[in-house]
């Protein structure tokens, strides 16, 4: 997976996770809130992976 697709997937997971958390909070569904938090964290990890890939590619390109 490329850095751009990692970042796009990550942002999508972050947004979906935040939405699940909000719905879970509104409906007092703690399980949904927890699943949303996990999905949001996964998304943040994907975005970070994409950024690292960008930096590595930039470093390799400069060689």
mmCIF file of C-alpha atoms in Angstrom:
data_model
loop_
_atom_site.group_PDB
_atom_site.id
_atom_site.type_symbol
_atom_site.label_atom_id
_atom_site.label_comp_id
_atom_site.label_asym_id
_atom_site.label_seq_id
_atom_site.Cartn_x
_atom_site.Cartn_y
_atom_site.Cartn_z
ATOM 1 C CA UNK A 1 0.000 0.000 0.000
ATOM 2 C CA UNK A 2 1.364 3.435 -0.905
ATOM 3 C CA UNK A 3 1.758 6.357 1.443
ATOM 4 C CA UNK A 4 -1.183 8.238 -0.053
ATOM 5 C CA UNK A 5 -3.536 5.279 0.228
ATOM 6 C CA UNK A 6 -2.374 4.698 3.822
ATOM 7 C CA UNK A 7 -3.198 8.295 4.678
ATOM 8 C CA UNK A 8 -6.592 8.202 2.925
ATOM 9 C CA UNK A 9 -7.583 4.927 4.599
ATOM 10 C CA UNK A 10 -6.341 6.280 7.890
ATOM 11 C CA UNK A 11 -8.405 9.454 7.672
ATOM 12 C CA UNK A 12 -11.467 7.399 6.724
ATOM 13 C CA UNK A 13 -10.956 5.170 9.767
ATOM 14 C CA UNK A 14 -10.429 8.190 12.020
ATOM 15 C CA UNK A 15 -13.687 9.768 10.835
ATOM 16 C CA UNK A 16 -15.626 6.498 11.110
ATOM 17 C CA UNK A 17 -14.200 5.903 14.569
ATOM 18 C CA UNK A 18 -15.154 9.374 15.777
ATOM 19 C CA UNK A 19 -18.647 8.898 14.360
ATOM 20 C CA UNK A 20 -19.054 5.553 16.145
ATOM 21 C CA UNK A 21 -17.908 7.143 19.377
ATOM 22 C CA UNK A 22 -20.415 9.974 19.027
ATOM 23 C CA UNK A 23 -23.273 7.592 18.244
ATOM 24 C CA UNK A 24 -22.209 5.344 21.104
ATOM 25 C CA UNK A 25 -22.151 8.291 23.489
ATOM 26 C CA UNK A 26 -25.547 9.529 22.298
ATOM 27 C CA UNK A 27 -27.115 6.088 22.689
ATOM 28 C CA UNK A 28 -25.112 5.205 25.812
ATOM 29 C CA UNK A 29 -23.642 2.217 23.959
ATOM 30 C CA UNK A 30 -20.238 1.756 25.573
ATOM 31 C CA UNK A 31 -19.298 -1.089 23.245
ATOM 32 C CA UNK A 32 -19.811 1.130 20.204
ATOM 33 C CA UNK A 33 -17.808 3.893 21.868
ATOM 34 C CA UNK A 34 -14.947 1.476 22.501
ATOM 35 C CA UNK A 35 -15.037 0.128 18.952
ATOM 36 C CA UNK A 36 -14.989 3.700 17.677
ATOM 37 C CA UNK A 37 -11.947 4.530 19.788
ATOM 38 C CA UNK A 38 -10.122 1.469 18.453
ATOM 39 C CA UNK A 39 -11.005 2.349 14.863
ATOM 40 C CA UNK A 40 -9.897 5.952 15.355
ATOM 41 C CA UNK A 41 -6.565 4.782 16.796
ATOM 42 C CA UNK A 42 -6.118 2.421 13.846
ATOM 43 C CA UNK A 43 -6.703 5.334 11.502
ATOM 44 C CA UNK A 44 -4.144 7.502 13.265
ATOM 45 C CA UNK A 45 -1.647 4.657 12.924
ATOM 46 C CA UNK A 46 -2.344 4.373 9.210
ATOM 47 C CA UNK A 47 -1.832 8.100 8.715
ATOM 48 C CA UNK A 48 1.445 7.926 10.638
ATOM 49 C CA UNK A 49 2.577 4.981 8.498
ATOM 50 C CA UNK A 50 1.836 6.984 5.362
ATOM 51 C CA UNK A 51 3.866 9.924 6.656
ATOM 52 C CA UNK A 52 6.821 7.658 7.491
ATOM 53 C CA UNK A 53 6.670 6.153 4.003
ATOM 54 C CA UNK A 54 6.749 9.666 2.534
ATOM 55 C CA UNK A 55 9.832 10.547 4.571
ATOM 56 C CA UNK A 56 11.603 7.324 3.653
ATOM 57 C CA UNK A 57 10.824 7.822 -0.018
ATOM 58 C CA UNK A 58 12.141 11.382 0.196
ATOM 59 C CA UNK A 59 15.344 10.172 1.831
ATOM 60 C CA UNK A 60 15.856 7.480 -0.807
ATOM 61 C CA UNK A 61 15.146 9.957 -3.607
ATOM 62 C CA UNK A 62 17.894 12.237 -2.273
ATOM 63 C CA UNK A 63 20.498 9.436 -2.423
#
